[in-house]
PDB file of C-alpha atoms in Angstrom:
ATOM      1  CA  MET A   1     -14.364  10.622 -17.598  1.00  0.00           C
ATOM      2  CA  ASP A   2     -12.991  13.805 -19.167  1.00  0.00           C
ATOM      3  CA  ILE A   3     -10.655  16.421 -17.713  1.00  0.00           C
ATOM      4  CA  GLY A   4     -12.785  19.269 -16.414  1.00  0.00           C
ATOM      5  CA  THR A   5     -15.772  17.067 -15.525  1.00  0.00           C
ATOM      6  CA  LEU A   6     -17.526  18.210 -12.339  1.00  0.00           C
ATOM      7  CA  ILE A   7     -18.726  15.405 -10.057  1.00  0.00           C
ATOM      8  CA  ALA A   8     -21.358  16.017  -7.386  1.00  0.00           C
ATOM      9  CA  LYS A   9     -21.145  19.753  -8.141  1.00  0.00           C
ATOM     10  CA  ARG A  10     -17.821  20.008  -6.284  1.00  0.00           C
ATOM     11  CA  TYR A  11     -15.048  17.646  -7.535  1.00  0.00           C
ATOM     12  CA  ARG A  12     -13.401  18.990 -10.701  1.00  0.00           C
ATOM     13  CA  ILE A  13     -11.370  16.326 -12.543  1.00  0.00           C
ATOM     14  CA  LYS A  14      -7.836  17.520 -13.374  1.00  0.00           C
ATOM     15  CA  GLY A  15      -6.231  14.406 -14.823  1.00  0.00           C
ATOM     16  CA  PRO A  16      -5.586  10.685 -14.386  1.00  0.00           C
ATOM     17  CA  ILE A  17      -3.289   9.399 -11.640  1.00  0.00           C
ATOM     18  CA  GLY A  18      -3.427   5.707 -12.390  1.00  0.00           C
ATOM     19  CA  HIS A  19      -5.492   2.555 -12.415  1.00  0.00           C
ATOM     20  CA  GLY A  20      -6.737   1.088  -9.153  1.00  0.00           C
ATOM     21  CA  GLY A  21      -8.122  -2.318  -8.293  1.00  0.00           C
ATOM     22  CA  MET A  22     -11.580  -1.666  -9.686  1.00  0.00           C
ATOM     23  CA  GLY A  23     -11.205   1.444 -11.773  1.00  0.00           C
ATOM     24  CA  GLN A  24      -9.450   4.680 -12.627  1.00  0.00           C
ATOM     25  CA  VAL A  25      -7.984   7.096 -10.085  1.00  0.00           C
ATOM     26  CA  TRP A  26      -8.059  10.826 -10.853  1.00  0.00           C
ATOM     27  CA  MET A  27      -6.568  13.968  -9.389  1.00  0.00           C
ATOM     28  CA  ALA A  28      -9.340  16.471  -8.714  1.00  0.00           C
ATOM     29  CA  ASP A  29     -10.025  19.780  -7.001  1.00  0.00           C
ATOM     30  CA  ASP A  30     -12.606  19.895  -4.229  1.00  0.00           C
ATOM     31  CA  GLU A  31     -14.096  23.271  -5.122  1.00  0.00           C
ATOM     32  CA  HIS A  32     -16.051  23.495  -1.864  1.00  0.00           C
ATOM     33  CA  LEU A  33     -13.015  23.177   0.413  1.00  0.00           C
ATOM     34  CA  GLY A  34     -10.285  24.321  -1.961  1.00  0.00           C
ATOM     35  CA  ARG A  35      -8.077  21.234  -1.693  1.00  0.00           C
ATOM     36  CA  GLY A  36      -6.739  18.508  -3.934  1.00  0.00           C
ATOM     37  CA  VAL A  37      -8.322  15.074  -3.660  1.00  0.00           C
ATOM     38  CA  ALA A  38      -8.103  11.699  -5.369  1.00  0.00           C
ATOM     39  CA  VAL A  39     -11.275  10.434  -7.005  1.00  0.00           C
ATOM     40  CA  LYS A  40     -11.627   6.774  -7.823  1.00  0.00           C
ATOM     41  CA  THR A  41     -14.289   5.871 -10.380  1.00  0.00           C
ATOM     42  CA  MET A  42     -15.472   2.352 -11.060  1.00  0.00           C
ATOM     43  CA  THR A  43     -14.790   1.383 -14.662  1.00  0.00           C
ATOM     44  CA  PRO A  44     -16.497  -1.946 -15.387  1.00  0.00           C
ATOM     45  CA  ALA A  45     -15.593  -3.962 -18.448  1.00  0.00           C
ATOM     46  CA  ASN A  46     -17.942  -3.646 -21.408  1.00  0.00           C
ATOM     47  CA  SER A  47     -18.482  -7.390 -21.464  1.00  0.00           C
ATOM     48  CA  LEU A  48     -20.120  -7.552 -18.028  1.00  0.00           C
ATOM     49  CA  THR A  49     -23.743  -8.532 -17.704  1.00  0.00           C
ATOM     50  CA  PRO A  50     -26.224  -6.373 -15.735  1.00  0.00           C
ATOM     51  CA  THR A  51     -25.966  -8.856 -12.868  1.00  0.00           C
ATOM     52  CA  GLN A  52     -22.182  -8.600 -12.841  1.00  0.00           C
ATOM     53  CA  LEU A  53     -22.361  -4.805 -13.002  1.00  0.00           C
ATOM     54  CA  ALA A  54     -24.687  -4.761 -10.009  1.00  0.00           C
ATOM     55  CA  HIS A  55     -22.332  -7.143  -8.200  1.00  0.00           C
ATOM     56  CA  ASP A  56     -19.315  -4.890  -8.810  1.00  0.00           C
ATOM     57  CA  ALA A  57     -21.211  -1.735  -7.829  1.00  0.00           C
ATOM     58  CA  ALA A  58     -22.369  -3.338  -4.582  1.00  0.00           C
ATOM     59  CA  ARG A  59     -18.835  -4.470  -3.742  1.00  0.00           C
ATOM     60  CA  PHE A  60     -17.372  -1.066  -4.631  1.00  0.00           C
ATOM     61  CA  GLU A  61     -19.795   0.668  -2.255  1.00  0.00           C
ATOM     62  CA  ARG A  62     -19.585  -1.854   0.550  1.00  0.00           C
ATOM     63  CA  GLU A  63     -15.815  -2.051   0.592  1.00  0.00           C
ATOM     64  CA  ALA A  64     -15.474   1.740   0.366  1.00  0.00           C
ATOM     65  CA  LYS A  65     -17.643   2.045   3.480  1.00  0.00           C
ATOM     66  CA  ALA A  66     -15.586  -0.602   5.259  1.00  0.00           C
ATOM     67  CA  VAL A  67     -12.342   1.247   4.527  1.00  0.00           C
ATOM     68  CA  ALA A  68     -13.925   4.574   5.513  1.00  0.00           C
ATOM     69  CA  ARG A  69     -14.478   3.139   8.988  1.00  0.00           C
ATOM     70  CA  LEU A  70     -10.750   2.496   9.378  1.00  0.00           C
ATOM     71  CA  ASP A  71      -8.831   5.238  11.170  1.00  0.00           C
ATOM     72  CA  HIS A  72      -5.066   5.094  10.779  1.00  0.00           C
ATOM     73  CA  THR A  73      -2.260   7.490   9.845  1.00  0.00           C
ATOM     74  CA  GLY A  74      -1.064   5.016   7.222  1.00  0.00           C
ATOM     75  CA  LEU A  75      -4.328   5.050   5.271  1.00  0.00           C
ATOM     76  CA  ALA A  76      -5.651   7.607   2.802  1.00  0.00           C
ATOM     77  CA  ALA A  77      -8.729   9.115   4.443  1.00  0.00           C
ATOM     78  CA  VAL A  78     -12.055   8.561   2.682  1.00  0.00           C
ATOM     79  CA  TYR A  79     -14.023  11.781   2.201  1.00  0.00           C
ATOM     80  CA  ASP A  80     -17.045  10.936   0.075  1.00  0.00           C
ATOM     81  CA  LEU A  81     -18.846   8.171  -1.823  1.00  0.00           C
ATOM     82  CA  GLY A  82     -21.608   8.322  -4.383  1.00  0.00           C
ATOM     83  CA  ALA A  83     -22.855   7.706  -7.896  1.00  0.00           C
ATOM     84  CA  GLU A  84     -23.598  10.157 -10.674  1.00  0.00           C
ATOM     85  CA  THR A  85     -24.976   9.416 -14.139  1.00  0.00           C
ATOM     86  CA  GLY A  86     -24.202   5.760 -13.634  1.00  0.00           C
ATOM     87  CA  THR A  87     -20.610   6.317 -12.473  1.00  0.00           C
ATOM     88  CA  HIS A  88     -19.734   5.191  -8.951  1.00  0.00           C
ATOM     89  CA  TYR A  89     -17.047   7.288  -7.313  1.00  0.00           C
ATOM     90  CA  LEU A  90     -14.993   7.373  -4.137  1.00  0.00           C
ATOM     91  CA  VAL A  91     -13.247  10.561  -2.962  1.00  0.00           C
ATOM     92  CA  MET A  92     -10.073  10.119  -0.911  1.00  0.00           C
ATOM     93  CA  GLN A  93      -7.141  12.034   0.485  1.00  0.00           C
ATOM     94  CA  TYR A  94      -4.541  12.749  -2.182  1.00  0.00           C
ATOM     95  CA  VAL A  95      -1.202  11.408  -0.943  1.00  0.00           C
ATOM     96  CA  GLN A  96       1.940  13.063  -2.284  1.00  0.00           C
ATOM     97  CA  GLY A  97       5.155  11.117  -2.244  1.00  0.00           C
ATOM     98  CA  LEU A  98       7.128   8.373  -3.932  1.00  0.00           C
ATOM     99  CA  ASP A  99       5.673   4.934  -4.483  1.00  0.00           C
ATOM    100  CA  LEU A 100       7.667   2.034  -3.105  1.00  0.00           C
ATOM    101  CA  GLY A 101       8.460   0.638  -6.554  1.00  0.00           C
ATOM    102  CA  ASP A 102      10.171   3.879  -7.570  1.00  0.00           C
ATOM    103  CA  TYR A 103      11.924   4.090  -4.203  1.00  0.00           C
ATOM    104  CA  ILE A 104      13.399   0.608  -4.711  1.00  0.00           C
ATOM    105  CA  ALA A 105      14.319   1.350  -8.344  1.00  0.00           C
ATOM    106  CA  GLU A 106      16.251   4.476  -7.320  1.00  0.00           C
ATOM    107  CA  ARG A 107      18.290   2.589  -4.710  1.00  0.00           C
ATOM    108  CA  GLU A 108      18.399  -0.911  -6.272  1.00  0.00           C
ATOM    109  CA  GLN A 109      18.380  -2.396  -2.764  1.00  0.00           C
ATOM    110  CA  LEU A 110      17.162  -0.860   0.482  1.00  0.00           C
ATOM    111  CA  THR A 111      19.192  -0.907   3.653  1.00  0.00           C
ATOM    112  CA  LEU A 112      17.869  -3.101   6.440  1.00  0.00           C
ATOM    113  CA  GLU A 113      16.820   0.000   8.387  1.00  0.00           C
ATOM    114  CA  GLU A 114      14.892   1.347   5.400  1.00  0.00           C
ATOM    115  CA  ALA A 115      13.146  -1.973   4.763  1.00  0.00           C
ATOM    116  CA  ALA A 116      12.290  -2.380   8.447  1.00  0.00           C
ATOM    117  CA  SER A 117      10.965   1.202   8.569  1.00  0.00           C
ATOM    118  CA  VAL A 118       8.658   0.555   5.626  1.00  0.00           C
ATOM    119  CA  GLY A 119       7.713  -2.903   6.869  1.00  0.00           C
ATOM    120  CA  VAL A 120       6.667  -1.942  10.396  1.00  0.00           C
ATOM    121  CA  GLN A 121       4.547   0.920   9.088  1.00  0.00           C
ATOM    122  CA  ILE A 122       2.764  -1.466   6.710  1.00  0.00           C
ATOM    123  CA  CYS A 123       2.297  -3.903   9.615  1.00  0.00           C
ATOM    124  CA  SER A 124       0.608  -1.177  11.621  1.00  0.00           C
ATOM    125  CA  VAL A 125      -1.837  -0.459   8.769  1.00  0.00           C
ATOM    126  CA  LEU A 126      -2.571  -4.153   8.220  1.00  0.00           C
ATOM    127  CA  ALA A 127      -3.170  -4.692  11.930  1.00  0.00           C
ATOM    128  CA  ALA A 128      -5.763  -1.893  11.943  1.00  0.00           C
ATOM    129  CA  ALA A 129      -7.485  -3.322   8.866  1.00  0.00           C
ATOM    130  CA  HIS A 130      -7.376  -6.956   9.947  1.00  0.00           C
ATOM    131  CA  THR A 131      -8.795  -6.120  13.380  1.00  0.00           C
ATOM    132  CA  ARG A 132     -11.852  -4.796  11.554  1.00  0.00           C
ATOM    133  CA  GLN A 133     -12.031  -7.851   9.306  1.00  0.00           C
ATOM    134  CA  VAL A 134     -10.725  -6.103   6.185  1.00  0.00           C
ATOM    135  CA  VAL A 135      -8.068  -7.797   4.023  1.00  0.00           C
ATOM    136  CA  HIS A 136      -6.322  -5.692   1.359  1.00  0.00           C
ATOM    137  CA  ARG A 137      -5.613  -8.468  -1.210  1.00  0.00           C
ATOM    138  CA  ASP A 138      -3.510  -6.288  -3.523  1.00  0.00           C
ATOM    139  CA  LEU A 139      -0.530  -5.176  -1.479  1.00  0.00           C
ATOM    140  CA  LYS A 140       2.226  -4.268  -3.957  1.00  0.00           C
ATOM    141  CA  PRO A 141       4.869  -1.540  -4.402  1.00  0.00           C
ATOM    142  CA  GLY A 142       2.496   0.644  -6.422  1.00  0.00           C
ATOM    143  CA  ASN A 143       0.023   0.647  -3.533  1.00  0.00           C
ATOM    144  CA  VAL A 144       2.595   1.776  -0.957  1.00  0.00           C
ATOM    145  CA  ARG A 145       3.572   5.442  -0.975  1.00  0.00           C
ATOM    146  CA  ILE A 146       6.307   7.114   1.067  1.00  0.00           C
ATOM    147  CA  ARG A 147       5.510  10.734   1.835  1.00  0.00           C
ATOM    148  CA  THR A 148       8.217  13.352   2.089  1.00  0.00           C
ATOM    149  CA  ASP A 149       7.914  13.228   5.894  1.00  0.00           C
ATOM    150  CA  GLY A 150       8.660   9.497   5.811  1.00  0.00           C
ATOM    151  CA  ILE A 151       5.137   8.347   6.675  1.00  0.00           C
ATOM    152  CA  VAL A 152       4.184   5.247   4.672  1.00  0.00           C
ATOM    153  CA  LYS A 153       0.660   5.135   3.285  1.00  0.00           C
ATOM    154  CA  VAL A 154      -1.028   1.961   2.067  1.00  0.00           C
ATOM    155  CA  LEU A 155      -3.331   2.846  -0.812  1.00  0.00           C
ATOM    156  CA  ASP A 156      -6.126   1.261  -2.823  1.00  0.00           C
ATOM    157  CA  PHE A 157      -8.213  -1.081  -0.757  1.00  0.00           C
ATOM    158  CA  GLY A 158     -10.341  -1.321  -3.908  1.00  0.00           C
ATOM    159  CA  VAL A 159     -10.161  -5.110  -4.065  1.00  0.00           C
ATOM    160  CA  ALA A 160     -10.393  -5.555  -0.309  1.00  0.00           C
ATOM    161  CA  ALA A 161     -12.244  -8.494   1.160  1.00  0.00           C
ATOM    162  CA  ILE A 162     -14.549  -8.063   4.130  1.00  0.00           C
ATOM    163  CA  LEU A 163     -14.472 -11.151   6.320  1.00  0.00           C
ATOM    164  CA  ASP A 164     -17.809 -10.544   8.026  1.00  0.00           C
ATOM    165  CA  SER A 165     -19.462 -13.946   8.062  1.00  0.00           C
ATOM    166  CA  ASP A 166     -22.902 -12.385   8.523  1.00  0.00           C
ATOM    167  CA  ALA A 167     -22.599 -10.162   5.457  1.00  0.00           C
ATOM    168  CA  ALA A 168     -23.518 -11.017   1.898  1.00  0.00           C
ATOM    169  CA  LYS A 169     -20.641 -12.618   0.034  1.00  0.00           C
ATOM    170  CA  LEU A 170     -19.930 -10.207  -2.780  1.00  0.00           C
ATOM    171  CA  THR A 171     -16.883 -11.882  -4.312  1.00  0.00           C
ATOM    172  CA  MET A 172     -17.763 -14.529  -6.867  1.00  0.00           C
ATOM    173  CA  THR A 173     -16.444 -18.024  -6.316  1.00  0.00           C
ATOM    174  CA  GLY A 174     -13.187 -18.506  -8.179  1.00  0.00           C
ATOM    175  CA  GLU A 175     -12.755 -14.765  -8.807  1.00  0.00           C
ATOM    176  CA  ARG A 176      -9.038 -13.963  -8.594  1.00  0.00           C
ATOM    177  CA  LEU A 177      -8.174 -10.422  -7.610  1.00  0.00           C
ATOM    178  CA  GLY A 178      -4.714  -9.021  -6.976  1.00  0.00           C
ATOM    179  CA  THR A 179      -1.355  -8.708  -8.727  1.00  0.00           C
ATOM    180  CA  VAL A 180       0.395 -11.943  -9.690  1.00  0.00           C
ATOM    181  CA  GLN A 181       3.900 -11.024  -8.482  1.00  0.00           C
ATOM    182  CA  TYR A 182       2.565 -10.505  -4.940  1.00  0.00           C
ATOM    183  CA  MET A 183      -0.302 -12.985  -4.917  1.00  0.00           C
ATOM    184  CA  ALA A 184      -0.499 -15.645  -2.208  1.00  0.00           C
ATOM    185  CA  PRO A 185      -0.970 -19.264  -3.307  1.00  0.00           C
ATOM    186  CA  GLU A 186      -4.543 -19.328  -1.997  1.00  0.00           C
ATOM    187  CA  GLN A 187      -5.358 -16.306  -4.158  1.00  0.00           C
ATOM    188  CA  VAL A 188      -3.798 -17.941  -7.208  1.00  0.00           C
ATOM    189  CA  MET A 189      -5.995 -20.983  -6.615  1.00  0.00           C
ATOM    190  CA  GLY A 190      -9.123 -18.869  -6.167  1.00  0.00           C
ATOM    191  CA  GLY A 191      -9.498 -19.986  -2.555  1.00  0.00           C
ATOM    192  CA  SER A 192     -10.500 -18.170   0.606  1.00  0.00           C
ATOM    193  CA  VAL A 193      -8.385 -15.272   1.835  1.00  0.00           C
ATOM    194  CA  ASP A 194      -7.666 -14.098   5.363  1.00  0.00           C
ATOM    195  CA  PRO A 195      -5.179 -11.700   7.015  1.00  0.00           C
ATOM    196  CA  ARG A 196      -2.307 -14.113   6.333  1.00  0.00           C
ATOM    197  CA  THR A 197      -2.905 -13.522   2.614  1.00  0.00           C
ATOM    198  CA  ASP A 198      -1.745  -9.933   3.124  1.00  0.00           C
ATOM    199  CA  LEU A 199       1.218 -11.187   5.151  1.00  0.00           C
ATOM    200  CA  TYR A 200       2.376 -13.256   2.171  1.00  0.00           C
ATOM    201  CA  ALA A 201       2.306 -10.101   0.029  1.00  0.00           C
ATOM    202  CA  LEU A 202       4.217  -8.264   2.751  1.00  0.00           C
ATOM    203  CA  GLY A 203       6.853 -11.000   2.577  1.00  0.00           C
ATOM    204  CA  CYS A 204       7.103 -10.387  -1.169  1.00  0.00           C
ATOM    205  CA  LEU A 205       7.594  -6.668  -0.540  1.00  0.00           C
ATOM    206  CA  LEU A 206      10.268  -7.184   2.106  1.00  0.00           C
ATOM    207  CA  TYR A 207      12.106  -9.638  -0.162  1.00  0.00           C
ATOM    208  CA  GLU A 208      12.011  -7.149  -3.038  1.00  0.00           C
ATOM    209  CA  MET A 209      13.105  -4.226  -0.874  1.00  0.00           C
ATOM    210  CA  LEU A 210      16.179  -6.108   0.322  1.00  0.00           C
ATOM    211  CA  THR A 211      17.163  -7.831  -2.941  1.00  0.00           C
ATOM    212  CA  GLY A 212      15.965  -5.331  -5.544  1.00  0.00           C
ATOM    213  CA  GLY A 213      13.900  -7.945  -7.389  1.00  0.00           C
ATOM    214  CA  PRO A 214      10.648  -9.877  -6.951  1.00  0.00           C
ATOM    215  CA  VAL A 215      10.501 -13.263  -5.259  1.00  0.00           C
ATOM    216  CA  PHE A 216       9.597 -15.012  -8.516  1.00  0.00           C
ATOM    217  CA  GLU A 217      10.355 -13.931 -12.074  1.00  0.00           C
ATOM    218  CA  HIS A 218       9.827 -15.686 -15.394  1.00  0.00           C
ATOM    219  CA  GLU A 219      10.245 -14.654 -19.017  1.00  0.00           C
ATOM    220  CA  SER A 220       6.581 -15.534 -19.407  1.00  0.00           C
ATOM    221  CA  PRO A 221       4.411 -13.633 -16.890  1.00  0.00           C
ATOM    222  CA  LEU A 222       1.792 -16.370 -17.259  1.00  0.00           C
ATOM    223  CA  MET A 223       4.135 -18.716 -15.381  1.00  0.00           C
ATOM    224  CA  VAL A 224       4.514 -16.521 -12.304  1.00  0.00           C
ATOM    225  CA  PRO A 225       1.294 -17.659 -10.541  1.00  0.00           C
ATOM    226  CA  SER A 226       2.376 -21.300 -10.683  1.00  0.00           C
ATOM    227  CA  LEU A 227       5.733 -20.349  -9.153  1.00  0.00           C
ATOM    228  CA  HIS A 228       3.901 -18.909  -6.151  1.00  0.00           C
ATOM    229  CA  THR A 229       1.987 -22.152  -5.697  1.00  0.00           C
ATOM    230  CA  GLU A 230       4.784 -24.642  -6.417  1.00  0.00           C
ATOM    231  CA  ALA A 231       8.312 -23.171  -6.297  1.00  0.00           C
ATOM    232  CA  ASP A 232      10.451 -22.443  -3.247  1.00  0.00           C
ATOM    233  CA  PRO A 233      11.836 -18.908  -3.097  1.00  0.00           C
ATOM    234  CA  GLU A 234      15.581 -18.536  -3.273  1.00  0.00           C
ATOM    235  CA  PRO A 235      16.820 -17.981   0.300  1.00  0.00           C
ATOM    236  CA  LEU A 236      17.205 -14.287   0.918  1.00  0.00           C
ATOM    237  CA  ARG A 237      20.810 -14.503   2.111  1.00  0.00           C
ATOM    238  CA  VAL A 238      21.878 -16.125  -1.164  1.00  0.00           C
ATOM    239  CA  ARG A 239      21.032 -12.852  -2.882  1.00  0.00           C
ATOM    240  CA  ARG A 240      21.822 -10.549   0.050  1.00  0.00           C
ATOM    241  CA  PRO A 241      24.384 -12.180   2.396  1.00  0.00           C
ATOM    242  CA  ASP A 242      24.520  -9.226   4.800  1.00  0.00           C
ATOM    243  CA  VAL A 243      20.878  -9.642   5.861  1.00  0.00           C
ATOM    244  CA  PRO A 244      20.630 -11.122   9.378  1.00  0.00           C
ATOM    245  CA  GLU A 245      19.437 -14.707   9.734  1.00  0.00           C
ATOM    246  CA  ASP A 246      16.379 -13.687  11.765  1.00  0.00           C
ATOM    247  CA  VAL A 247      15.171 -11.427   8.950  1.00  0.00           C
ATOM    248  CA  GLU A 248      15.644 -14.168   6.366  1.00  0.00           C
ATOM    249  CA  ALA A 249      13.735 -16.603   8.600  1.00  0.00           C
ATOM    250  CA  LEU A 250      10.868 -14.136   9.032  1.00  0.00           C
ATOM    251  CA  ILE A 251      10.547 -13.469   5.304  1.00  0.00           C
ATOM    252  CA  LEU A 252      10.642 -17.160   4.416  1.00  0.00           C
ATOM    253  CA  GLU A 253       7.892 -17.771   6.988  1.00  0.00           C
ATOM    254  CA  LEU A 254       5.823 -14.993   5.417  1.00  0.00           C
ATOM    255  CA  LEU A 255       6.298 -16.705   2.037  1.00  0.00           C
ATOM    256  CA  ALA A 256       5.112 -20.104   3.269  1.00  0.00           C
ATOM    257  CA  LYS A 257       2.744 -21.825   0.823  1.00  0.00           C
ATOM    258  CA  LYS A 258       0.248 -22.710   3.560  1.00  0.00           C
ATOM    259  CA  PRO A 259      -1.319 -19.812   5.476  1.00  0.00           C
ATOM    260  CA  ALA A 260      -1.057 -21.821   8.707  1.00  0.00           C
ATOM    261  CA  ASP A 261       2.749 -21.794   8.371  1.00  0.00           C
ATOM    262  CA  ARG A 262       2.949 -17.991   8.229  1.00  0.00           C
ATOM    263  CA  PRO A 263       3.082 -15.639  11.242  1.00  0.00           C
ATOM    264  CA  VAL A 264      -0.294 -15.485  12.924  1.00  0.00           C
ATOM    265  CA  HIS A 265      -0.837 -11.728  12.663  1.00  0.00           C
ATOM    266  CA  ALA A 266       0.717  -8.445  11.584  1.00  0.00           C
ATOM    267  CA  GLY A 267       1.644  -7.609  15.171  1.00  0.00           C
ATOM    268  CA  ASP A 268       3.978 -10.593  15.301  1.00  0.00           C
ATOM    269  CA  VAL A 269       5.714  -9.401  12.113  1.00  0.00           C
ATOM    270  CA  TYR A 270       5.984  -5.901  13.578  1.00  0.00           C
ATOM    271  CA  ARG A 271       7.610  -7.265  16.738  1.00  0.00           C
ATOM    272  CA  ARG A 272      10.229  -9.182  14.774  1.00  0.00           C
ATOM    273  CA  LEU A 273      11.025  -6.327  12.384  1.00  0.00           C
ATOM    274  CA  ALA A 274      11.067  -3.527  14.936  1.00  0.00           C
ATOM    275  CA  VAL A 275      14.409  -4.637  16.417  1.00  0.00           C
ATOM    276  CA  HIS A 276      15.999  -3.485  13.153  1.00  0.00           C
ATOM    277  CA  LEU A 277      14.548   0.036  13.176  1.00  0.00           C
ATOM    278  CA  PRO A 278      16.961   2.979  13.258  1.00  0.00           C
ATOM    279  CA  ALA A 279      17.790   4.499  16.626  1.00  0.00           C
ATOM    280  CA  PRO A 280      16.479   7.994  17.426  1.00  0.00           C
ATOM    281  CA  GLY A 281      18.742  10.739  16.122  1.00  0.00           C
ATOM    282  CA  ALA A 282      19.859  14.029  17.601  1.00  0.00           C
ATOM    283  CA  PRO A 283      17.022  16.610  17.574  1.00  0.00           C
ATOM    284  CA  GLU A 284      19.026  19.089  15.507  1.00  0.00           C
ATOM    285  CA  GLY A 285      19.210  16.497  12.746  1.00  0.00           C
ATOM    286  CA  ALA A 286      15.511  16.989  12.065  1.00  0.00           C
ATOM    287  CA  LEU A 287      15.806  20.744  11.601  1.00  0.00           C
ATOM    288  CA  VAL A 288      17.695  20.759   8.321  1.00  0.00           C
ATOM    289  CA  PRO A 289      16.198  21.121   4.843  1.00  0.00           C
ATOM    290  CA  TRP A 290      15.660  17.809   3.137  1.00  0.00           C
ATOM    291  CA  ALA A 291      13.905  16.897  -0.067  1.00  0.00           C
ATOM    292  CA  GLU A 292      13.609  13.184  -0.613  1.00  0.00           C
ATOM    293  CA  ALA A 293      11.290  10.728   1.088  1.00  0.00           C
ATOM    294  CA  ASP A 294      12.940   8.701   3.847  1.00  0.00           C
ATOM    295  CA  PRO A 295      10.879   6.073   5.707  1.00  0.00           C
ATOM    296  CA  ARG A 296      13.426   6.108   8.543  1.00  0.00           C
ATOM    297  CA  ARG A 297      12.593   9.696   9.463  1.00  0.00           C
ATOM    298  CA  PRO A 298       9.540   8.952  11.699  1.00  0.00           C
ATOM    299  CA  PHE A 299      11.766   6.729  13.847  1.00  0.00           C
ATOM    300  CA  ARG A 300      14.878   8.915  13.810  1.00  0.00           C
ATOM    301  CA  HIS A 301      12.916  12.111  14.474  1.00  0.00           C
ATOM    302  CA  PRO A 302       9.454  11.286  15.835  1.00  0.00           C
ATOM    303  CA  MET A 303       6.942  14.143  15.620  1.00  0.00           C
ATOM    304  CA  ALA A 304       9.520  16.386  13.917  1.00  0.00           C
ATOM    305  CA  PRO A 305       8.298  19.301  11.747  1.00  0.00           C
ATOM    306  CA  ASP A 306       7.616  18.383   8.156  1.00  0.00           C
ATOM    307  CA  ALA A 307       9.631  19.568   5.174  1.00  0.00           C
ATOM    308  CA  ARG A 308       7.872  22.848   4.422  1.00  0.00           C
ATOM    309  CA  PRO A 309       8.483  24.784   7.657  1.00  0.00           C
ATOM    310  CA  VAL A 310      12.002  23.391   7.905  1.00  0.00           C
ATOM    311  CA  ARG A 311      12.800  24.746   4.453  1.00  0.00           C
ATOM    312  CA  GLN A 312      11.182  28.077   5.306  1.00  0.00           C
ATOM    313  CA  TRP A 313      13.212  28.371   8.474  1.00  0.00           C
ATOM    314  CA  ALA A 314      16.368  27.547   6.541  1.00  0.00           C
ATOM    315  CA  ARG A 315      15.638  30.350   4.045  1.00  0.00           C
ATOM    316  CA  VAL A 316      15.000  32.791   6.865  1.00  0.00           C
ATOM    317  CA  ALA A 317      18.244  31.781   8.562  1.00  0.00           C
ATOM    318  CA  ALA A 318      20.155  32.208   5.288  1.00  0.00           C
ATOM    319  CA  ARG A 319      18.724  35.695   4.792  1.00  0.00           C
ATOM    320  CA  ASN A 320      19.404  36.797   8.346  1.00  0.00           C
ATOM    321  CA  GLY A 321      22.897  35.340   8.473  1.00  0.00           C
ATOM    322  CA  PRO A 322      24.758  34.335  11.645  1.00  0.00           C
TER     323      PRO A 322
END
């Protein structure tokens, strides 16, 4: 795909954004509606056979349709799906903001309120997906974006699994999809996945938000998968003593080796995290210019105006004076 390429006579490619689960993600202009969009194109490996290519194309289309049926504030909306000159593409909402990995790197460790604010928003997205039998399978900091209004978006369901028992099984036996630092033991072993697989990854994210580092690290990345299957994580409060015991207990449950030992659903995790959310703030606190993403904002100032009008009002007030 080249910069300037026009897809479906309307999506003009501007440049690459990054790599997704099954391909490349591009920034593009929707020339019909005059808005920016993200276009994901499937980029199969050259070594794949025609059968494998057909398998990947079928999964790309089927999972895109499954995600398009989800309706949640914390998901990037799906606008279009198609294929052109052999390239399968998915057109989605372009989400501006800071990815969770960068947010953690800037702060080294998140406060408990920040981590809870991110965590409960992810729980809400996972609950919506799991209710419709969709499992993300690649939840990681790079797939979580914090907008400037504090809304957390979960991106890239490109390696999602659909748990519809009546549907064709499109994931090959033993195929391992995901990112090793956040991969549940059953994924590492090439076994079946279910919603508790995403909860393990959420436990990895919460652990990293609060400690500043991943659950398992090794000088050889090839060793990390075996740590997920065999090693016990270091208790959270060893690395972060100020974290409450109930939060440590929750995260260690999320990181249980056996899915049956993890919380039963995302709603249970939400319930246990929500007690650590920030309290609502004074209304005037929302009406000040602010620049950086803050996941606490939706809880401190629910339904508050976003950054742009607030900044505009501040400029007007500065011009007009007292």
